[in-house]
Coordinates of C-alpha atoms and ligand atoms in Angstrom, one line a residue:
M1 CA -4.5 -4.9 10.2
G2 CA -2.6 -7.4 12.4
N3 CA 0.9 -8.8 13.2
A4 CA 2.6 -11.7 11.1
V5 CA 5.6 -13.8 11.3
V6 CA 6.6 -14.8 7.5
T7 CA 9.5 -17.3 7.4
G8 CA 11.7 -17.6 4.4
A9 CA 11.0 -13.9 3.3
S10 CA 14.3 -13.0 1.7
R11 CA 13.2 -14.1 -1.9
G12 CA 10.5 -15.9 -3.9
L13 CA 7.1 -16.4 -2.5
G14 CA 7.8 -15.5 1.0
R15 CA 9.2 -12.1 0.1
A16 CA 6.2 -11.5 -2.2
I17 CA 4.0 -12.4 0.8
A18 CA 5.8 -10.1 3.3
Q19 CA 5.7 -7.2 0.5
E20 CA 1.9 -7.7 0.0
L21 CA 1.2 -7.8 3.8
A22 CA 3.3 -4.7 4.3
E23 CA 1.5 -2.8 1.5
R24 CA -1.9 -4.0 3.2
G25 CA -0.8 -2.5 6.8
W26 CA 0.6 -5.5 8.4
T27 CA 3.5 -5.3 11.0
L28 CA 5.9 -8.0 10.1
V29 CA 8.6 -10.4 11.6
V30 CA 10.6 -11.9 8.8
D31 CA 13.3 -14.5 8.6
A32 CA 15.9 -16.3 6.4
R33 CA 19.1 -18.0 7.0
H34 CA 21.4 -15.8 5.1
G35 CA 21.6 -12.2 6.7
D36 CA 22.8 -10.3 3.7
A37 CA 19.9 -11.4 1.5
L38 CA 17.4 -10.9 4.4
A39 CA 18.9 -7.4 5.0
E40 CA 18.5 -6.5 1.3
A41 CA 14.8 -7.8 1.4
E42 CA 14.2 -5.9 4.6
R43 CA 15.8 -2.6 2.9
A44 CA 13.1 -3.1 -0.2
I45 CA 10.2 -3.9 2.0
L46 CA 10.6 -1.1 4.5
P47 CA 9.3 1.7 2.4
L48 CA 6.2 -0.4 1.8
V49 CA 5.5 -0.5 5.7
A50 CA 2.5 1.5 6.5
P51 CA 2.7 4.5 9.0
G52 CA 2.4 2.9 12.6
A53 CA 3.5 -0.6 11.5
S54 CA 6.7 -2.2 11.7
L55 CA 9.1 -4.7 10.1
V56 CA 11.8 -6.8 12.0
A57 CA 14.3 -9.0 10.3
V58 CA 15.6 -11.8 12.3
A59 CA 18.3 -14.1 10.5
G60 CA 18.2 -17.8 11.3
D61 CA 17.2 -21.2 10.5
V62 CA 13.6 -22.3 11.2
A63 CA 15.1 -25.7 12.2
D64 CA 16.9 -23.9 15.3
A65 CA 14.8 -23.8 18.4
D66 CA 16.5 -20.6 19.8
H67 CA 15.7 -18.8 16.3
R68 CA 12.1 -19.9 16.5
R69 CA 12.0 -18.3 20.2
A70 CA 13.5 -15.2 18.6
L71 CA 11.0 -15.0 16.0
V72 CA 8.1 -15.3 18.5
A73 CA 9.8 -12.8 20.9
A74 CA 10.2 -10.3 18.2
A75 CA 6.3 -10.5 17.5
H76 CA 5.7 -10.3 21.3
A77 CA 7.8 -7.2 21.5
L78 CA 5.6 -5.8 18.6
G79 CA 2.5 -6.4 20.6
G80 CA 1.3 -9.8 19.6
L81 CA 0.8 -12.2 16.7
D82 CA -2.3 -12.8 14.4
L83 CA -0.8 -14.8 11.6
L84 CA 2.0 -17.3 11.3
V85 CA 3.2 -18.0 7.7
N86 CA 5.1 -21.1 7.4
N87 CA 6.7 -20.6 4.1
A88 CA 10.4 -21.4 4.4
S89 CA 11.2 -24.9 2.9
T90 CA 13.8 -27.1 1.4
L91 CA 13.6 -29.2 -1.7
G92 CA 15.6 -32.0 0.2
A93 CA 18.4 -33.7 -2.0
T94 CA 19.1 -32.5 -5.5
P95 CA 19.2 -33.4 -8.2
L96 CA 16.0 -35.0 -7.1
P97 CA 16.7 -38.7 -6.2
S98 CA 14.4 -41.7 -6.3
L99 CA 13.2 -42.8 -3.0
V100 CA 15.2 -46.1 -2.9
T101 CA 18.4 -44.1 -3.4
Y102 CA 17.4 -41.2 -1.2
P103 CA 20.1 -40.1 1.3
L104 CA 18.5 -40.6 4.7
D105 CA 20.4 -37.7 6.4
E106 CA 18.9 -35.2 3.7
L107 CA 15.4 -36.7 4.2
E108 CA 15.6 -36.2 7.9
R109 CA 16.7 -32.5 7.4
A110 CA 13.8 -32.0 4.8
L111 CA 11.5 -33.2 7.6
R112 CA 13.0 -31.2 10.2
V113 CA 12.7 -27.8 8.0
N114 CA 9.2 -28.7 6.2
V115 CA 7.3 -30.3 9.0
V116 CA 8.9 -30.2 12.7
A117 CA 9.8 -26.5 12.2
P118 CA 6.4 -25.4 11.2
L119 CA 4.8 -27.4 14.0
A120 CA 7.3 -26.3 16.5
L121 CA 6.8 -22.5 15.5
V122 CA 3.0 -23.0 16.2
Q123 CA 3.8 -24.5 19.5
E124 CA 6.2 -21.6 20.4
A125 CA 3.6 -18.9 19.1
M126 CA 0.5 -20.6 20.3
A127 CA 0.2 -18.5 23.7
L128 CA 0.6 -15.4 21.7
L129 CA -1.8 -16.5 18.8
R130 CA -4.4 -17.3 21.4
R131 CA -4.5 -13.6 22.4
S132 CA -5.4 -12.7 18.9
A133 CA -9.0 -12.1 17.8
R134 CA -8.7 -14.2 14.8
P135 CA -5.4 -16.3 15.0
A136 CA -4.3 -18.0 11.9
V137 CA -1.5 -20.2 10.4
L138 CA -0.7 -20.5 6.9
N139 CA 1.3 -23.4 5.9
I140 CA 2.7 -23.2 2.2
T141 CA 2.4 -26.7 0.7
S142 CA 2.8 -28.1 -2.9
D143 CA 1.0 -30.4 -5.4
A144 CA 3.9 -32.7 -4.7
S145 CA 2.0 -33.6 -1.6
V146 CA -0.8 -35.3 -3.4
E147 CA 0.8 -36.2 -6.8
A148 CA 3.3 -39.1 -7.1
Y149 CA 5.9 -37.1 -9.3
E150 CA 9.3 -39.1 -10.0
G151 CA 12.0 -37.7 -7.9
W152 CA 9.7 -35.7 -5.7
G153 CA 9.2 -38.2 -3.1
G154 CA 11.3 -36.8 -0.3
Y155 CA 10.0 -33.3 -0.7
G156 CA 6.5 -34.4 -1.4
L157 CA 6.2 -36.8 1.7
S158 CA 7.3 -33.9 3.9
K159 CA 4.5 -31.7 2.3
A160 CA 1.9 -34.5 2.7
A161 CA 3.0 -34.7 6.2
L162 CA 2.5 -30.6 6.6
D163 CA -0.9 -31.1 5.0
H164 CA -2.0 -33.7 7.5
L165 CA -0.5 -31.7 10.4
S166 CA -2.7 -28.7 9.2
A167 CA -5.8 -30.7 8.7
V168 CA -5.3 -32.2 12.3
M169 CA -4.6 -28.8 13.8
A170 CA -7.6 -27.3 12.5
V171 CA -9.8 -30.0 14.2
E172 CA -8.0 -29.8 17.4
E173 CA -7.8 -26.0 17.6
P174 CA -11.2 -24.8 16.3
S175 CA -10.5 -21.3 17.3
L176 CA -7.3 -21.3 15.1
L177 CA -7.7 -20.9 11.2
V178 CA -5.3 -23.2 9.7
W179 CA -4.6 -23.1 5.9
A180 CA -2.5 -25.2 3.8
V181 CA -2.0 -23.6 0.5
D182 CA -0.6 -25.1 -2.7
P183 CA 0.7 -21.9 -4.6
G184 CA 1.3 -23.8 -8.0
D185 CA 4.6 -23.6 -9.9
L186 CA 6.3 -20.2 -9.5
R187 CA 9.5 -18.8 -11.1
T188 CA 11.6 -19.0 -8.0
Q189 CA 15.1 -20.2 -6.9
M190 CA 13.7 -23.5 -5.6
H191 CA 11.8 -24.2 -8.7
Q192 CA 15.1 -23.6 -10.7
D193 CA 16.8 -25.7 -8.3
A194 CA 14.3 -28.5 -9.1
F195 CA 14.6 -28.0 -12.8
P196 CA 18.5 -27.1 -13.3
G197 CA 19.2 -25.7 -16.6
E198 CA 15.6 -25.6 -17.8
D199 CA 13.8 -22.5 -18.9
I200 CA 11.1 -21.9 -16.2
S201 CA 10.2 -18.3 -17.7
D202 CA 6.6 -19.5 -18.5
R203 CA 5.9 -19.9 -14.7
P204 CA 4.5 -16.9 -13.0
L205 CA 6.5 -14.8 -10.6
P206 CA 5.2 -14.9 -6.9
E207 CA 4.2 -11.2 -7.2
E208 CA 1.9 -12.1 -9.8
V209 CA -0.1 -14.5 -7.6
V210 CA 0.3 -13.5 -4.1
S211 CA -2.5 -11.3 -3.8
D212 CA -5.0 -14.2 -4.0
L213 CA -3.1 -15.8 -1.2
V214 CA -3.3 -12.5 1.0
R215 CA -6.9 -12.3 0.2
L216 CA -7.5 -15.7 1.5
V217 CA -6.0 -14.6 4.9
E218 CA -7.9 -11.2 5.1
A219 CA -11.2 -12.9 4.1
G220 CA -10.8 -15.3 6.7
M221 CA -11.5 -18.4 4.6
P222 CA -12.4 -21.6 6.7
S223 CA -9.6 -23.8 7.6
G224 CA -8.7 -26.2 4.9
R225 CA -6.3 -27.1 2.1
Y226 CA -6.5 -24.8 -0.9
R227 CA -4.8 -24.6 -4.5
L228 CA -4.1 -21.1 -5.2
S229 CA -5.3 -21.5 -8.8
D230 CA -8.7 -22.4 -7.4
L231 CA -8.8 -19.5 -5.1
R232 CA -8.5 -17.1 -8.0
S233 CA -12.2 -17.8 -8.9
A234 CA -13.6 -18.0 -5.4
P235 CA -16.4 -15.6 -5.0
E236 CA -16.0 -15.7 -1.1
L237 CA -12.6 -13.8 -1.7
A238 CA -14.5 -11.0 -3.5
L239 CA -16.9 -10.7 -0.6
G240 CA -14.3 -11.4 2.2
T241 CA -14.3 -9.1 5.2
P242 CA -10.9 -7.8 6.1
H243 CA -8.9 -9.4 8.8
P244 CA -9.2 -7.3 12.2
Ligands
LIG1 N1 8.5 -22.4 -6.4 C1 7.5 -23.2 -6.7 O1 7.2 -23.6 -7.9 C2 6.7 -23.9 -5.5 C3 5.7 -24.8 -5.7 C4 5.1 -25.4 -4.7 C5 5.3 -25.1 -3.5 N2 6.3 -24.0 -3.1 C6 6.6 -23.8 -1.8 O2 6.6 -22.3 -1.6 C7 7.4 -21.9 -0.6 C8 8.4 -20.9 -1.1 O3 9.2 -21.5 -2.1 P1 10.0 -20.5 -3.0 O4 9.8 -21.3 -4.4 O5 9.7 -19.2 -2.9 O6 11.6 -20.9 -2.4 P2 13.0 -20.1 -2.5 O7 12.9 -19.2 -3.7 O8 14.0 -21.1 -2.3 O9 12.9 -19.2 -1.2 C9 13.0 -19.9 0.2 C10 13.1 -18.8 1.1 O10 13.1 -19.4 2.4 C11 14.5 -19.4 3.0 N3 14.8 -20.5 3.8 C12 15.1 -21.7 3.2 N4 15.4 -22.5 4.2 C13 15.1 -21.9 5.4 C14 15.3 -22.4 6.7 N5 15.9 -23.5 7.2 N6 15.1 -21.2 7.8 C15 14.7 -20.1 7.3 N7 14.5 -19.8 6.0 C16 14.8 -20.6 5.1 C17 15.4 -18.7 1.9 O11 16.4 -18.1 2.4 P3 17.6 -18.8 2.9 O12 18.3 -19.8 1.9 O13 18.8 -17.5 3.3 O14 17.4 -19.2 4.2 C18 14.5 -18.1 1.2 O15 14.2 -16.7 1.7 C19 7.9 -23.3 0.0 O16 7.3 -23.9 1.0 C20 7.8 -24.2 -1.2 O17 7.9 -25.6 -0.9 C21 7.0 -23.6 -4.2

């Protein structure tokens, strides 16, 4: 298949994406800030890695330029980069505050992690991506980018910026596939943090939905913003040709 960098892969959706890609033969570079949890994820994913493929875990914060350089250097050492998955993200301030009371330092941090870091990673990786036969960037967005949910303004505006960044980049770089995908509500730590004390057991686990996301990648769907729930019924995915 190809080589991918997946950010935020120690748990939740990022880990499910890394697992699914590993099972489909991809070589992976993965990250998360906390080394212990990342090492545990690495141990769990390693047996799924196909013969001839590899998995490299690099602990660090996507908001840190040195760490971003290390991720791209790891991909370079593995032979190149075909897919960058910008999945790592922060909710911002919790409990979710209204915009007029939003702590601005936390808003700036959310923008650094959710918007600036994904763009900076593309910039860092662009020379390597250009060498791929079909380079792609998958940015994980949210319905909060388009819906005005009370309390979700900080996170939502960061995801709206990520959507717009994805759309403009797709126009500016026609040789690059750029997808912004809203995965829908998922049973993860981030979702529980957004709804503290609430029962979120009715939301699907990331593992239950991730194959649709990876089929979008491997089918080489056109650049654009997608909702995972819509992709489930997309006939193009059934007919999609595999990623080289
Ligand atoms: N869950 C949902 O319902 C939902 C809905 C819509 C969109 N999304 C989006 O889906 C994506 C994944 O969310 P999730 O629910 O799976 O979140 P999650 O369970 O909180 O997992 C986030 C992952 O990202 C890592 N991470 C967080 N900040 C990071 C940073 N600055 N640098 C590097 N790694 C970082 C975390 O590990 P460390 O803490 O160790 O860094 C963890 O591995 C996000 O983009 C989120 O906005 C989720």
